[in-house]
Amino acid sequence: MSKNYRSQLVGVFGYPVDENPTGVIEEAAFAAKKLDFRYITMLVEPTGLAGAMAGLRAMHFRGVNLTIPHKVEVLKYLDELSPAAKIIGAVNTVVAKEGKLWGDNTDGKGFLASLVDEGVAVAGKKVALLGAGGAARAIGVELALAGAAVVRVVNRDPGRGEDLVGVISRETPAKGEYIPWRGTAAIPGDSDIVVNATPVGLYPKVDDRPDIDYSWFSSARVVADVVFNDPNTLFLQAAAERGAKCINGLGMLVNQGAVNFTLWTGVEAPKDVMTQALKREFGL
Ligand code: NDP
């Protein structure tokens, strides 16, 4: 009987990348599904991306994740893009398919799935999105494609904010609106969902929270944060105090990992195993 000693390889390219916990959840999922896949966390500097992408092809990787600062730069090394990745203009997941590299963006899909897991429907809703960076672009576009009526982008930099609003209004059925963020931002009173897609509150600056008027929060609202380290941000604590439904950044991370797992393996992801692995890793 012939044996196969060659594992299927996936992983992540980033700079910095040492503290990226995705490998923990993917490896737990591979083990649970008894798949001979390995997820390798790789330090790739900006000047090394071309070589790393060539290496990906040469070493027959099944795919890879991209994180800071490679999500836009990687586009030039790919053969095909998903419709969402084309609209967002950034890729966080590459899949090797019959010799071609196909790029998708699963950040927003993971976020959307974390809402669905908590019973939150997006269709027809008015969303206020804090931030217009990489995570916000992916989330804004996916919420718009999932049927949100309006996506209000609240951002300090008008250029980045208006660019995302333009993409949403032109490329999706939703309406995009830009809300300038100078001083304390006021969230429009009829918004149903507010999402913090800025890094405010991320470790080690856990005593920070976005500068918005918190009187908007109430039991009628859904409040979500992308920050997952520490997941119990001051932003979510303020929302919980006022009775809002709170969704932390762990769900987005696990769901994004689950989407990637299925893209690479073709197998349904063991989300419970992945959630438990992440919670263990964070001592939760
Ligand atoms: P970017 O640097 O691309 O964008 C950051 C955005 O936040 C910009 O719009 C910036 O505004 C805004 N911002 C930064 N600081 C402030 C501040 N003090 N007040 C108001 N706005 C601010 O970052 P990313 O989008 O890549 O990442 C954002 C967060 O998302 C990070 O914490 C990251 O860890 C998290 N993330 C979580 C994931 C998960 O699975 N849970 C997945 C991916 C990311 P401006 O344009 O005005 O500068």
Coordinates of C-alpha atoms and ligand atoms in Angstrom, one line a residue:
M1 CA 0.0 0.0 0.0
S2 CA 1.5 3.4 -0.9
K3 CA 1.6 6.1 1.7
N4 CA 1.3 9.9 1.3
Y5 CA 3.6 11.8 3.6
R6 CA 2.9 15.2 2.0
S7 CA 0.5 17.4 3.9
Q8 CA -1.7 20.0 2.2
L9 CA -0.4 23.5 3.0
V10 CA -2.2 26.7 3.7
G11 CA -1.4 29.6 6.0
V12 CA -1.1 33.3 6.3
F13 CA 1.3 36.0 5.0
G14 CA 1.6 39.1 7.1
Y15 CA 3.9 41.8 8.6
P16 CA 3.6 41.8 11.5
V17 CA 2.0 38.4 11.9
D18 CA 3.4 36.7 15.0
E19 CA 0.3 37.4 17.1
N20 CA -2.3 36.3 14.5
P21 CA -4.3 33.5 16.2
T22 CA -5.9 32.1 13.0
G23 CA -3.6 29.1 12.9
V24 CA -4.9 27.9 16.2
I25 CA -8.5 27.7 15.0
E26 CA -7.7 26.2 11.6
E27 CA -5.4 23.5 13.0
A28 CA -8.1 22.6 15.5
A29 CA -10.6 22.3 12.7
F30 CA -8.2 20.1 10.5
A31 CA -7.6 17.8 13.5
A32 CA -11.4 17.5 14.3
K33 CA -12.1 16.6 10.6
K34 CA -9.0 14.3 10.4
L35 CA -7.6 16.2 7.4
D36 CA -3.9 16.2 6.6
F37 CA -3.7 20.0 6.2
R38 CA -1.2 22.3 7.9
Y39 CA -1.7 26.1 8.5
I40 CA 1.6 27.9 8.7
T41 CA 2.0 31.5 10.0
M42 CA 4.6 33.2 7.8
L43 CA 6.4 36.6 8.2
V44 CA 6.4 38.2 4.8
E45 CA 7.7 41.7 4.4
P46 CA 6.2 44.0 1.7
T47 CA 9.3 43.5 -0.5
G48 CA 9.0 39.8 -0.1
L49 CA 5.4 39.4 -1.3
A50 CA 6.3 38.7 -5.0
G51 CA 8.7 35.9 -3.9
A52 CA 6.2 34.5 -1.4
M53 CA 3.4 34.3 -4.0
A54 CA 5.8 32.6 -6.4
G55 CA 6.7 30.2 -3.6
L56 CA 3.0 29.6 -3.0
R57 CA 2.6 28.3 -6.6
A58 CA 6.0 26.5 -6.6
M59 CA 5.2 24.6 -3.4
H60 CA 1.7 23.7 -4.4
F61 CA 0.0 25.5 -1.4
R62 CA -3.8 25.0 -1.4
G63 CA -4.2 28.6 -0.5
V64 CA -3.3 31.3 1.9
N65 CA -4.6 34.2 4.0
L66 CA -3.3 37.7 3.6
T67 CA -3.2 40.2 6.4
I68 CA -1.6 43.6 7.0
P69 CA -0.1 45.0 4.7
H70 CA -0.7 42.7 1.8
K71 CA -4.5 42.7 1.2
V72 CA -4.5 45.1 -1.8
E73 CA -0.9 44.5 -3.1
V74 CA -1.7 40.8 -3.6
L75 CA -4.2 41.5 -6.3
K76 CA -1.5 41.8 -9.0
Y77 CA -0.4 38.2 -8.3
L78 CA -3.9 36.6 -8.7
D79 CA -5.6 35.1 -11.8
E80 CA -9.2 35.6 -10.7
L81 CA -11.3 37.4 -8.1
S82 CA -14.7 36.8 -6.5
P83 CA -17.3 39.4 -7.2
A84 CA -17.1 40.7 -3.6
A85 CA -13.3 40.9 -3.7
K86 CA -13.6 42.9 -7.0
I87 CA -16.0 45.4 -5.4
I88 CA -14.0 45.7 -2.1
G89 CA -10.7 45.9 -3.9
A90 CA -8.9 43.7 -1.4
V91 CA -8.3 40.0 -0.8
N92 CA -7.7 38.2 2.5
T93 CA -8.1 34.6 1.2
V94 CA -6.5 32.9 -1.8
V95 CA -7.5 29.5 -3.1
A96 CA -5.4 27.5 -5.6
K97 CA -7.7 26.0 -8.2
E98 CA -6.4 23.9 -11.1
G99 CA -3.2 25.9 -11.3
K100 CA -4.9 29.3 -10.9
L101 CA -4.9 31.5 -7.9
W102 CA -8.4 32.8 -7.0
G103 CA -8.9 35.6 -4.5
D104 CA -11.8 36.3 -2.2
N105 CA -12.5 38.6 0.7
T106 CA -14.1 36.7 3.7
D107 CA -13.8 39.4 6.4
G108 CA -17.3 40.8 5.6
K109 CA -18.8 37.3 5.1
G110 CA -17.4 36.3 8.5
F111 CA -18.9 39.4 10.1
L112 CA -22.3 38.8 8.4
A113 CA -22.3 35.2 9.6
S114 CA -21.6 36.3 13.2
L115 CA -24.8 38.4 12.9
V116 CA -26.8 35.5 11.5
D117 CA -25.5 33.3 14.4
E118 CA -27.0 35.7 16.8
G119 CA -30.4 35.8 15.0
V120 CA -29.8 39.3 13.5
A121 CA -31.3 39.9 10.0
V122 CA -29.8 42.6 7.8
A123 CA -32.3 42.9 5.0
G124 CA -33.9 46.4 5.0
K125 CA -31.9 47.6 8.0
K126 CA -30.1 50.9 8.4
V127 CA -26.5 50.4 9.4
A128 CA -24.0 52.9 10.9
L129 CA -20.4 51.8 10.2
L130 CA -17.6 53.4 12.2
G131 CA -14.4 53.4 10.1
A132 CA -13.6 53.1 6.4
G133 CA -10.5 51.0 6.5
G134 CA -10.0 47.4 5.3
A135 CA -12.4 45.7 7.7
A136 CA -15.0 48.4 7.2
R137 CA -14.9 48.2 3.4
A138 CA -15.4 44.4 3.5
I139 CA -18.2 44.7 6.1
G140 CA -19.9 47.6 4.4
V141 CA -20.0 45.9 1.0
E142 CA -21.2 42.5 2.4
L143 CA -24.0 44.1 4.5
A144 CA -25.1 46.1 1.4
L145 CA -25.0 42.9 -0.8
A146 CA -27.0 41.1 1.9
G147 CA -29.8 43.6 1.6
A148 CA -29.1 46.4 4.1
A149 CA -31.2 49.5 3.0
V150 CA -28.6 52.1 4.0
V151 CA -25.0 52.0 5.1
R152 CA -23.8 55.1 6.8
V153 CA -20.1 55.4 6.9
V154 CA -18.8 57.5 9.9
N155 CA -15.2 58.3 9.3
R156 CA -12.6 61.0 10.2
D157 CA -10.9 61.0 6.8
P158 CA -13.5 62.2 4.3
G159 CA -11.6 60.8 1.3
R160 CA -11.7 57.3 2.6
G161 CA -15.3 57.7 3.9
E162 CA -16.6 59.0 0.6
D163 CA -14.8 56.5 -1.4
L164 CA -16.5 53.6 0.5
V165 CA -19.9 55.3 0.2
G166 CA -19.4 55.7 -3.6
V167 CA -18.5 52.0 -3.9
I168 CA -21.6 50.9 -1.9
S169 CA -23.9 53.3 -3.9
R170 CA -22.5 52.3 -7.3
E171 CA -21.8 48.6 -6.9
T172 CA -24.6 47.4 -4.6
P173 CA -28.4 47.9 -4.3
A174 CA -27.9 49.7 -0.9
K175 CA -27.7 53.5 -0.4
G176 CA -24.4 54.8 1.0
E177 CA -24.2 57.9 3.1
Y178 CA -21.1 59.6 4.5
I179 CA -21.2 61.1 8.0
P180 CA -18.1 63.2 8.9
W181 CA -16.5 62.3 12.2
R182 CA -15.2 65.4 13.9
G183 CA -15.2 65.4 17.7
T184 CA -18.0 63.3 19.2
A185 CA -20.0 61.6 16.4
A186 CA -23.8 61.5 16.5
I187 CA -25.3 58.3 15.2
P188 CA -28.5 59.0 13.2
G189 CA -31.4 58.1 15.5
D190 CA -33.1 55.7 13.1
S191 CA -30.1 53.4 12.7
D192 CA -30.8 49.8 13.6
I193 CA -27.2 48.4 13.7
V194 CA -24.0 50.1 14.6
V195 CA -20.6 48.5 14.0
N196 CA -17.2 49.6 15.3
A197 CA -14.9 48.7 12.4
T198 CA -12.0 50.9 13.8
P199 CA -9.2 49.5 15.9
V200 CA -10.2 51.7 18.9
G201 CA -10.2 49.5 22.0
L202 CA -7.8 47.0 20.6
Y203 CA -5.2 45.6 23.1
P204 CA -3.1 47.2 24.6
K205 CA -5.4 50.4 24.4
V206 CA -8.3 48.6 26.1
D207 CA -9.3 51.8 28.0
D208 CA -10.2 53.6 24.7
R209 CA -13.6 53.6 23.0
P210 CA -14.9 55.3 19.9
D211 CA -15.8 59.0 20.4
I212 CA -19.5 58.8 19.7
D213 CA -22.7 59.9 21.5
Y214 CA -23.6 56.8 23.5
S215 CA -27.1 58.0 24.4
W216 CA -28.1 56.4 21.0
F217 CA -27.7 52.9 22.5
S218 CA -30.9 51.2 23.7
S219 CA -32.6 47.8 23.8
A220 CA -33.9 48.4 20.2
R221 CA -30.3 48.4 18.8
V222 CA -27.8 45.9 17.7
V223 CA -24.2 46.9 18.5
A224 CA -21.2 45.0 17.1
D225 CA -17.4 45.3 17.5
V226 CA -14.7 43.9 15.2
V227 CA -12.1 44.2 17.9
F228 CA -11.5 40.7 19.3
N229 CA -8.6 41.2 21.7
D230 CA -10.0 41.8 24.3
P231 CA -13.5 41.0 23.0
N232 CA -15.3 42.7 25.9
T233 CA -14.5 46.2 24.7
L234 CA -15.6 49.4 26.5
F235 CA -17.7 50.1 23.4
L236 CA -19.7 46.9 23.9
Q237 CA -19.8 47.4 27.7
A238 CA -21.5 50.8 27.1
A239 CA -24.0 49.1 24.7
A240 CA -24.7 46.3 27.2
E241 CA -25.3 48.8 30.0
R242 CA -28.0 50.5 27.9
G243 CA -29.7 47.2 27.0
A244 CA -28.5 46.8 23.3
K245 CA -27.9 43.4 21.8
C246 CA -24.1 43.0 21.7
I247 CA -22.0 41.0 19.2
N248 CA -18.2 40.8 19.8
G249 CA -15.3 40.3 17.3
L250 CA -14.7 36.6 18.1
G251 CA -17.7 35.5 16.0
M252 CA -16.3 37.4 12.9
L253 CA -12.9 35.8 13.4
V254 CA -14.3 32.2 13.8
N255 CA -16.8 32.6 10.9
Q256 CA -14.2 34.0 8.6
G257 CA -11.9 31.1 9.5
A258 CA -14.8 28.7 8.9
V259 CA -15.5 30.2 5.4
N260 CA -11.8 29.8 4.6
F261 CA -11.7 26.3 5.9
T262 CA -14.5 25.2 3.5
L263 CA -13.0 27.1 0.6
W264 CA -9.7 25.2 1.0
T265 CA -10.9 21.7 2.0
G266 CA -14.5 21.5 0.5
V267 CA -15.6 20.2 3.9
E268 CA -18.1 21.8 6.3
A269 CA -16.3 23.7 9.0
P270 CA -16.6 22.5 12.7
K271 CA -17.5 25.9 14.0
D272 CA -18.0 24.8 17.6
V273 CA -14.5 23.3 17.7
M274 CA -13.0 26.4 16.2
T275 CA -14.8 28.7 18.7
Q276 CA -13.7 26.5 21.7
A277 CA -10.1 26.6 20.4
L278 CA -10.1 30.4 20.1
K279 CA -11.7 30.8 23.6
R280 CA -9.1 28.4 25.1
E281 CA -6.3 30.4 23.4
F282 CA -7.6 33.7 24.9
G283 CA -8.3 32.2 28.3
L284 CA -12.0 32.8 28.0
Ligands
NDP1 P1 -7.3 50.1 8.9 O1 -6.1 50.7 9.4 O2 -7.5 49.7 7.5 O3 -8.6 51.2 9.1 C1 -8.8 51.8 10.4 C2 -10.0 52.7 10.3 O4 -10.3 53.1 11.6 C3 -9.9 53.9 9.5 O5 -11.1 54.2 8.8 C4 -9.5 55.0 10.5 O6 -10.1 56.3 10.2 C5 -10.3 54.5 11.7 N1 -9.7 54.9 13.0 C6 -8.5 54.6 13.5 N2 -8.3 55.2 14.7 C7 -9.5 55.9 14.9 C8 -9.9 56.8 16.0 N3 -9.1 57.0 17.1 N4 -11.1 57.4 15.9 C9 -11.9 57.2 14.8 N5 -11.5 56.4 13.8 C10 -10.3 55.8 13.8 O7 -7.7 48.9 9.9 P2 -8.5 47.6 9.6 O8 -9.8 48.0 8.9 O9 -7.6 46.6 8.9 O10 -8.7 47.0 11.0 C11 -9.7 47.6 11.9 C12 -9.9 46.7 13.1 O11 -10.6 45.5 12.6 C13 -8.7 46.1 13.8 O12 -8.8 46.3 15.2 C14 -8.6 44.7 13.4 O13 -8.0 43.9 14.4 C15 -10.1 44.4 13.3 N6 -10.3 43.2 12.5 C16 -11.0 42.2 13.1 C17 -11.3 41.0 12.4 C18 -12.1 39.9 13.1 O14 -12.2 38.8 12.5 N7 -12.7 40.2 14.2 C19 -10.9 40.8 11.0 C20 -10.2 42.0 10.4 C21 -9.9 43.1 11.2 P3 -9.4 57.3 9.2 O15 -9.7 56.8 7.8 O16 -10.0 58.6 9.5 O17 -7.9 57.3 9.5

